[in-house]
Amino acid sequence: MTDYYARYNANVHRGIHLLSEEATAAYEGARKEIAQLIGAPAPATVLFTRNTTEGINLVAHAWGEKNISAGDEILLTEMEHHANLVPWQMLAGRKKARLSFLSVNTGTGELALEELEQKLTDRTKLVAVTLMSNVLGTINPVKQIVQAAHAKGIPVLVDGAQGVPHLPVNVLDLNCDFLAFSAHKMLGPTGVGVLYGKEALLEQMDPFLGGGDMIRDVWLDRATWNDLPWKFEAGTPDIGGAIAFGAAVAYLKRLGMENVRAHERAITEKVLARFKALSGVTLYGPTDPEKRGAAFSFNVAGVHPHDLGQIFDDQGIAVRAGHHCCKPLMRKLGIVAAARASFYLYNNESEIDRLIEAIHKAQEMFSVVAHR
Ligand SMILES: Cc1ncc(COP(=O)(O)O)c(C=O)c1O
């Protein structure tokens, strides 16, 4: 990103001058890197967006407006982030369609897959599901869900905001129809993400936003659309952000996503064992490291998650505390908030010790207060 702004800061796709050619080559090079990471058949099926949220909204508008009508159903799950819920509520409101939900088993943190057959009805037009829960850490059996949906001719959108940064993901293997994710959760900058879509679906869709770059020709009263992927990239994109996203992805590819997953799986196993030995602490999500990632939401009895966050912060530990943009899931779990410690490839075992010490410290502090 620094290199782009320092050496060849120019707009893309304006050809003619050297700096713009350099910027275009780096921007399109980043698209290729990202396409390779997820096994996309062509870079043109990978669209730059601002983030996961925008990718999902793009589908809700550009695909949803054409394909959803009154009485149709969109099947989601109870563990979706607001980003994969609210756009569908808005679409359903516009179209008088209905949302239905696969339940979450609060004991195991897993989806009730046995409901799938019954909830994929004749009216279901789309399934939208997260690959990994940002609250429970659950890795959902998305391939199986895609197979069940496709057997009934229903396309599937996958929210990859958590899954793609932490797991090897191949869109041809998953066979999903759309996959959205964000750079800022995988070592890249904020403000840039991508949406992968199957070429036939993207071709069939109308643009999401209108303006420069997304057109082939324009008259005063009409316009025609550019080829993929630019049909969906109206206006000047976040060029430096996209280039930086490509650099982050190149780094992750060098490490190997299998190795990233193996590292986090090992961390997960240790964290689960350490939490099991704690008293007065509720950890949410699967207890089998094979079934989850390394984001751990928890509550400590008698300590509000915001207080936990403050005590941890005093010890140099950054956790998120709150509803994690999953308010319906919080209600289902019977809580208003939780603290969440998220581990990634840069975390090590000694940091697990620090976290556990911090939990003990919070318990001590609050029992002191309680005894006064
Ligand atoms: C599972 C999941 N989906 C979607 C999002 C939204 O991502 P963004 O804010 O980058 O659009 C997040 C971010 O926290 C997430 O964890």
Coordinates of C-alpha atoms and ligand atoms in Angstrom, one line a residue:
M1 CA 0.0 0.0 0.0
T2 CA 2.8 2.4 0.9
D3 CA 4.6 1.5 -2.3
Y4 CA 1.5 2.2 -4.4
Y5 CA 1.0 5.6 -2.8
A6 CA 4.7 6.5 -2.9
R7 CA 5.6 5.3 -6.4
Y8 CA 2.7 4.8 -8.8
N9 CA -0.4 6.5 -7.2
A10 CA -2.7 6.8 -10.2
N11 CA -6.2 5.6 -11.2
V12 CA -6.7 2.2 -12.8
H13 CA -8.1 1.3 -16.2
R14 CA -7.2 4.8 -17.6
G15 CA -4.3 3.3 -19.7
I16 CA -2.3 5.8 -21.6
H17 CA 0.2 6.8 -19.0
L18 CA 2.8 4.7 -17.2
L19 CA 1.7 5.2 -13.6
S20 CA -1.9 4.2 -14.5
E21 CA -0.6 1.1 -16.3
E22 CA 1.5 0.1 -13.2
A23 CA -1.5 0.7 -10.9
T24 CA -3.7 -1.4 -13.2
A25 CA -1.2 -4.2 -13.3
A26 CA -0.9 -4.3 -9.5
Y27 CA -4.6 -4.0 -8.9
E28 CA -5.4 -6.8 -11.4
G29 CA -2.5 -8.8 -10.1
A30 CA -4.0 -8.7 -6.6
R31 CA -7.3 -10.0 -8.0
K32 CA -5.4 -13.0 -9.5
E33 CA -3.7 -13.7 -6.1
I34 CA -7.1 -13.7 -4.3
A35 CA -8.7 -15.8 -7.0
Q36 CA -6.0 -18.4 -6.6
L37 CA -6.3 -18.5 -2.9
I38 CA -9.9 -19.6 -3.1
G39 CA -9.5 -21.7 -6.3
A40 CA -11.8 -19.4 -8.3
P41 CA -11.8 -20.6 -12.0
A42 CA -11.2 -17.1 -13.3
P43 CA -10.1 -13.8 -11.8
A44 CA -13.1 -12.2 -13.5
T45 CA -15.4 -14.0 -11.0
V46 CA -13.7 -12.2 -8.1
L47 CA -15.2 -8.7 -7.5
F48 CA -13.6 -6.1 -5.3
T49 CA -16.0 -4.7 -2.7
R50 CA -15.5 -2.6 0.5
N51 CA -16.0 -5.7 2.8
T52 CA -18.1 -8.8 3.4
T53 CA -21.1 -6.7 4.2
E54 CA -21.0 -5.0 0.8
G55 CA -20.6 -8.3 -1.0
I56 CA -23.7 -9.7 0.6
N57 CA -25.7 -6.5 -0.1
L58 CA -24.5 -6.7 -3.7
V59 CA -26.1 -10.1 -4.0
A60 CA -29.2 -9.1 -2.1
H61 CA -29.7 -6.3 -4.7
A62 CA -28.3 -7.5 -8.0
W63 CA -29.4 -11.1 -7.6
G64 CA -32.3 -10.7 -5.2
E65 CA -34.2 -8.0 -7.1
K66 CA -34.4 -10.3 -10.2
N67 CA -34.9 -13.7 -8.5
I68 CA -37.0 -13.2 -5.3
S69 CA -40.7 -12.6 -5.4
A70 CA -43.7 -12.5 -3.0
G71 CA -44.0 -15.7 -1.0
D72 CA -40.4 -16.9 -1.7
E73 CA -38.2 -18.0 1.2
I74 CA -34.5 -17.4 2.0
L75 CA -33.0 -19.9 4.3
L76 CA -30.5 -18.6 6.8
T77 CA -29.2 -19.9 10.2
E78 CA -29.6 -18.6 13.7
M79 CA -25.9 -18.0 14.0
E80 CA -25.5 -15.4 11.2
H81 CA -23.7 -12.1 11.7
H82 CA -26.0 -9.1 11.2
A83 CA -24.2 -8.7 7.8
N84 CA -25.7 -12.0 6.6
L85 CA -29.1 -11.3 8.1
V86 CA -30.2 -7.6 7.8
P87 CA -29.7 -7.4 3.9
W88 CA -32.0 -10.4 3.6
Q89 CA -34.5 -8.9 6.0
M90 CA -34.5 -5.7 3.8
L91 CA -34.8 -7.8 0.6
A92 CA -37.7 -9.8 2.1
G93 CA -39.4 -6.6 3.1
R94 CA -39.1 -5.2 -0.4
K95 CA -40.4 -8.4 -2.0
K96 CA -42.8 -9.7 0.6
A97 CA -40.7 -12.8 0.9
R98 CA -40.0 -14.8 4.0
L99 CA -36.9 -15.7 6.0
S100 CA -36.5 -19.1 7.5
F101 CA -33.7 -20.4 9.8
L102 CA -31.7 -23.5 10.6
S103 CA -31.6 -23.7 14.4
V104 CA -28.5 -23.7 16.4
N105 CA -28.1 -26.3 19.1
T106 CA -26.9 -24.1 22.0
G107 CA -25.4 -27.1 23.8
T108 CA -23.1 -28.2 21.0
G109 CA -22.9 -24.9 19.1
E110 CA -23.7 -26.7 15.9
L111 CA -26.4 -26.3 13.3
A112 CA -29.4 -28.6 13.4
L113 CA -28.7 -30.2 10.1
E114 CA -31.6 -32.7 10.5
E115 CA -33.9 -29.7 9.8
L116 CA -32.3 -29.1 6.4
E117 CA -34.5 -31.3 4.2
Q118 CA -37.7 -29.9 5.7
K119 CA -36.6 -26.2 5.6
L120 CA -35.5 -26.4 1.9
T121 CA -39.0 -26.0 0.6
D122 CA -40.5 -25.5 -2.9
R123 CA -40.4 -21.8 -2.1
T124 CA -36.8 -21.6 -1.0
K125 CA -34.9 -19.5 -3.5
L126 CA -31.5 -19.0 -1.7
V127 CA -29.5 -20.3 1.2
A128 CA -27.1 -18.0 3.0
V129 CA -24.8 -19.4 5.6
T130 CA -21.6 -18.6 7.4
L131 CA -18.6 -20.9 7.0
M132 CA -17.4 -20.2 10.5
S133 CA -19.3 -18.5 13.4
N134 CA -17.7 -15.4 14.7
V135 CA -19.2 -16.1 18.1
L136 CA -19.2 -19.9 18.5
G137 CA -16.2 -20.6 16.3
T138 CA -18.3 -23.4 14.8
I139 CA -17.1 -24.5 11.3
N140 CA -20.3 -25.3 9.5
P141 CA -20.6 -28.3 7.1
V142 CA -21.2 -25.9 4.2
K143 CA -20.3 -28.5 1.5
Q144 CA -23.1 -30.7 2.8
I145 CA -25.5 -27.8 2.9
V146 CA -24.6 -26.8 -0.7
Q147 CA -25.2 -30.4 -1.9
A148 CA -28.6 -30.5 -0.2
A149 CA -29.6 -27.1 -1.6
H150 CA -28.3 -27.8 -5.1
A151 CA -30.2 -31.1 -5.2
K152 CA -33.3 -28.8 -5.2
G153 CA -31.8 -26.3 -7.6
I154 CA -31.2 -23.7 -4.9
P155 CA -28.1 -21.5 -5.0
V156 CA -26.0 -20.9 -1.8
L157 CA -24.2 -17.8 -0.6
V158 CA -21.4 -18.4 1.9
D159 CA -20.3 -15.7 4.4
G160 CA -16.6 -16.3 4.4
A161 CA -15.6 -13.4 6.7
Q162 CA -14.3 -15.8 9.3
G163 CA -13.8 -19.0 7.3
V164 CA -11.5 -17.7 4.5
P165 CA -8.9 -16.2 6.9
H166 CA -8.6 -19.3 9.0
L167 CA -9.3 -22.3 6.7
P168 CA -8.2 -23.6 3.3
V169 CA -11.2 -22.8 1.1
N170 CA -11.7 -23.9 -2.5
V171 CA -14.9 -22.6 -4.1
L172 CA -15.0 -25.4 -6.7
D173 CA -14.8 -28.0 -3.9
L174 CA -17.4 -26.2 -1.8
N175 CA -19.3 -25.6 -5.0
C176 CA -20.9 -22.5 -3.5
D177 CA -22.5 -19.9 -5.7
F178 CA -21.3 -16.8 -3.9
L179 CA -18.5 -16.3 -1.3
A180 CA -17.9 -13.0 0.5
F181 CA -15.0 -12.0 2.7
S182 CA -12.9 -9.0 4.0
A183 CA -9.2 -8.2 3.9
H184 CA -9.1 -6.8 7.4
K185 CA -9.6 -10.2 9.0
M186 CA -6.7 -11.7 7.1
L187 CA -3.7 -9.4 7.6
G188 CA -5.0 -6.8 5.0
P189 CA -6.3 -3.3 5.4
T190 CA -9.8 -2.2 6.2
G191 CA -12.2 -1.0 3.5
V192 CA -11.6 -3.7 1.0
G193 CA -13.0 -7.2 0.5
V194 CA -14.2 -9.4 -2.3
L195 CA -17.2 -11.2 -3.6
Y196 CA -16.7 -14.4 -5.6
G197 CA -19.6 -15.5 -7.8
K198 CA -20.2 -18.2 -10.3
E199 CA -19.7 -16.7 -13.7
A200 CA -23.2 -17.7 -15.1
L201 CA -24.9 -16.0 -12.1
L202 CA -22.8 -12.9 -12.3
E203 CA -23.5 -12.6 -16.0
Q204 CA -27.2 -12.9 -15.5
M205 CA -27.2 -10.2 -12.7
D206 CA -27.7 -6.5 -13.4
P207 CA -25.1 -4.1 -11.9
F208 CA -25.4 -3.1 -8.2
L209 CA -24.1 0.5 -8.5
G210 CA -24.0 2.6 -11.6
G211 CA -21.3 5.0 -12.7
G212 CA -17.8 5.1 -14.2
D213 CA -15.9 2.0 -15.2
M214 CA -19.0 -0.3 -15.0
I215 CA -20.3 0.7 -18.5
R216 CA -19.5 -0.3 -22.0
D217 CA -21.4 2.6 -23.7
V218 CA -23.6 5.4 -22.5
W219 CA -26.2 7.5 -24.2
L220 CA -28.3 10.3 -22.5
D221 CA -31.2 7.8 -22.0
R222 CA -29.5 4.4 -21.5
A223 CA -26.2 2.5 -21.0
T224 CA -24.8 -0.9 -21.6
W225 CA -22.6 -2.8 -19.1
N226 CA -18.9 -3.6 -19.0
D227 CA -17.6 -7.2 -18.9
L228 CA -17.0 -9.0 -15.6
P229 CA -15.6 -8.2 -13.1
W230 CA -15.8 -4.4 -13.8
K231 CA -19.6 -4.5 -14.3
F232 CA -19.7 -4.6 -10.5
E233 CA -16.9 -2.1 -9.8
A234 CA -18.5 1.3 -10.3
G235 CA -16.3 4.3 -9.5
T236 CA -12.7 4.5 -8.4
P237 CA -11.9 1.5 -6.2
D238 CA -9.7 1.3 -3.2
I239 CA -6.7 0.6 -5.3
G240 CA -4.0 0.8 -2.6
G241 CA -6.3 -1.4 -0.4
A242 CA -6.8 -4.0 -3.1
I243 CA -3.0 -4.2 -3.8
A244 CA -2.3 -4.6 -0.1
F245 CA -5.0 -7.3 0.1
G246 CA -3.2 -9.1 -2.7
A247 CA 0.1 -8.8 -0.7
A248 CA -1.6 -10.2 2.5
V249 CA -3.0 -13.1 0.5
A250 CA 0.4 -13.8 -1.2
Y251 CA 1.9 -14.0 2.3
L252 CA -0.8 -16.4 3.5
K253 CA -0.3 -18.5 0.4
R254 CA 3.4 -18.8 1.1
L255 CA 2.6 -19.9 4.7
G256 CA 0.0 -22.3 3.4
M257 CA -3.6 -22.2 4.7
E258 CA -3.3 -25.8 5.8
N259 CA -0.5 -24.7 8.1
V260 CA -2.5 -21.7 9.4
R261 CA -5.4 -24.1 10.2
A262 CA -3.0 -26.6 11.8
H263 CA -1.5 -23.9 14.0
E264 CA -4.9 -22.6 15.1
R265 CA -6.2 -26.2 15.7
A266 CA -3.3 -26.8 18.0
I267 CA -4.0 -23.5 19.9
T268 CA -7.7 -24.5 20.0
E269 CA -7.0 -27.8 21.6
K270 CA -4.9 -26.1 24.3
V271 CA -7.4 -23.3 24.9
L272 CA -10.3 -25.8 25.3
A273 CA -8.3 -27.9 27.8
R274 CA -7.4 -24.8 29.8
F275 CA -11.0 -23.5 29.9
K276 CA -12.3 -26.9 31.0
A277 CA -10.2 -26.6 34.2
L278 CA -11.7 -23.2 35.0
S279 CA -14.7 -22.8 37.3
G280 CA -17.3 -20.1 37.0
V281 CA -16.5 -19.7 33.3
T282 CA -18.9 -20.5 30.4
L283 CA -17.3 -21.1 27.0
Y284 CA -19.6 -21.1 24.0
G285 CA -19.4 -23.3 20.9
P286 CA -18.1 -26.8 20.1
T287 CA -15.8 -28.6 22.4
D288 CA -14.2 -30.6 19.6
P289 CA -11.2 -28.7 18.1
E290 CA -12.0 -30.4 14.7
K291 CA -15.3 -28.6 14.6
R292 CA -14.3 -25.1 15.5
G293 CA -11.9 -22.3 14.9
A294 CA -9.9 -20.3 17.5
A295 CA -12.4 -17.5 18.3
F296 CA -13.5 -18.1 21.9
S297 CA -16.6 -16.3 23.3
F298 CA -17.0 -16.7 27.0
N299 CA -18.6 -15.3 30.2
V300 CA -17.2 -15.2 33.7
A301 CA -19.9 -15.5 36.4
G302 CA -20.4 -12.3 38.2
V303 CA -18.2 -10.2 35.9
H304 CA -19.7 -8.2 33.0
P305 CA -17.9 -8.8 29.7
H306 CA -17.2 -5.0 29.5
D307 CA -15.4 -5.2 32.9
L308 CA -13.5 -8.2 31.7
G309 CA -12.5 -6.3 28.6
Q310 CA -11.2 -3.5 30.8
I311 CA -9.3 -5.8 33.1
F312 CA -7.7 -7.6 30.1
D313 CA -6.8 -4.3 28.5
D314 CA -5.0 -3.2 31.6
Q315 CA -2.8 -6.3 31.0
G316 CA -2.3 -5.6 27.4
I317 CA -4.8 -8.2 26.2
A318 CA -7.2 -7.1 23.5
V319 CA -10.6 -8.9 23.5
R320 CA -13.9 -7.9 22.1
A321 CA -16.8 -7.6 24.5
G322 CA -20.4 -7.2 23.4
H323 CA -23.0 -8.8 21.2
H324 CA -20.5 -9.4 18.3
C325 CA -23.1 -8.3 15.7
C326 CA -25.1 -11.4 16.4
K327 CA -28.0 -10.2 18.6
P328 CA -30.4 -13.0 17.7
L329 CA -27.8 -15.6 18.6
M330 CA -27.1 -13.8 21.9
R331 CA -30.8 -14.1 22.7
K332 CA -30.8 -17.7 21.8
L333 CA -27.8 -18.3 24.2
G334 CA -29.8 -16.4 26.9
I335 CA -27.1 -13.7 27.3
V336 CA -26.7 -10.0 26.3
A337 CA -23.0 -10.1 25.8
A338 CA -19.8 -12.1 25.9
A339 CA -16.1 -11.5 25.9
R340 CA -14.2 -13.0 22.9
A341 CA -10.6 -13.9 22.6
S342 CA -9.6 -14.5 19.0
F343 CA -6.3 -16.3 18.1
Y344 CA -4.6 -16.2 14.7
L345 CA -1.4 -17.3 13.2
Y346 CA 0.7 -14.8 15.2
N347 CA -0.5 -16.0 18.6
N348 CA 1.4 -18.6 20.7
E349 CA 0.9 -20.8 23.7
S350 CA 2.3 -18.3 26.2
E351 CA -0.5 -16.0 25.2
I352 CA -3.0 -18.6 26.3
D353 CA -1.3 -18.6 29.7
R354 CA -1.7 -14.8 29.8
L355 CA -5.4 -15.0 29.0
I356 CA -6.0 -17.6 31.7
E357 CA -4.1 -15.5 34.3
A358 CA -6.2 -12.5 33.3
I359 CA -9.4 -14.5 33.9
H360 CA -8.2 -15.5 37.3
K361 CA -7.3 -11.9 38.1
A362 CA -10.8 -10.8 37.1
Q363 CA -12.3 -13.4 39.3
E364 CA -10.2 -12.4 42.2
M365 CA -10.9 -8.7 41.8
F366 CA -14.6 -9.2 41.6
S367 CA -14.8 -11.7 44.5
V368 CA -12.9 -9.0 46.6
V369 CA -15.6 -6.5 45.6
A370 CA -18.3 -9.0 46.5
H371 CA -16.9 -9.6 50.0
R372 CA -16.7 -6.0 51.0
Ligands
LIG1 C1 -19.1 -14.0 10.2 C2 -19.0 -12.6 9.8 N1 -19.7 -12.2 8.8 C3 -19.6 -10.9 8.3 C4 -18.9 -10.0 9.0 C5 -18.8 -8.6 8.5 O1 -17.6 -8.2 8.0 P1 -17.3 -6.7 7.5 O2 -17.6 -5.9 8.7 O3 -15.8 -6.8 7.1 O4 -18.2 -6.5 6.4 C6 -18.1 -10.3 10.1 C7 -17.3 -9.3 10.8 O5 -17.1 -9.3 12.0 C8 -18.1 -11.7 10.5 O6 -17.4 -12.1 11.5

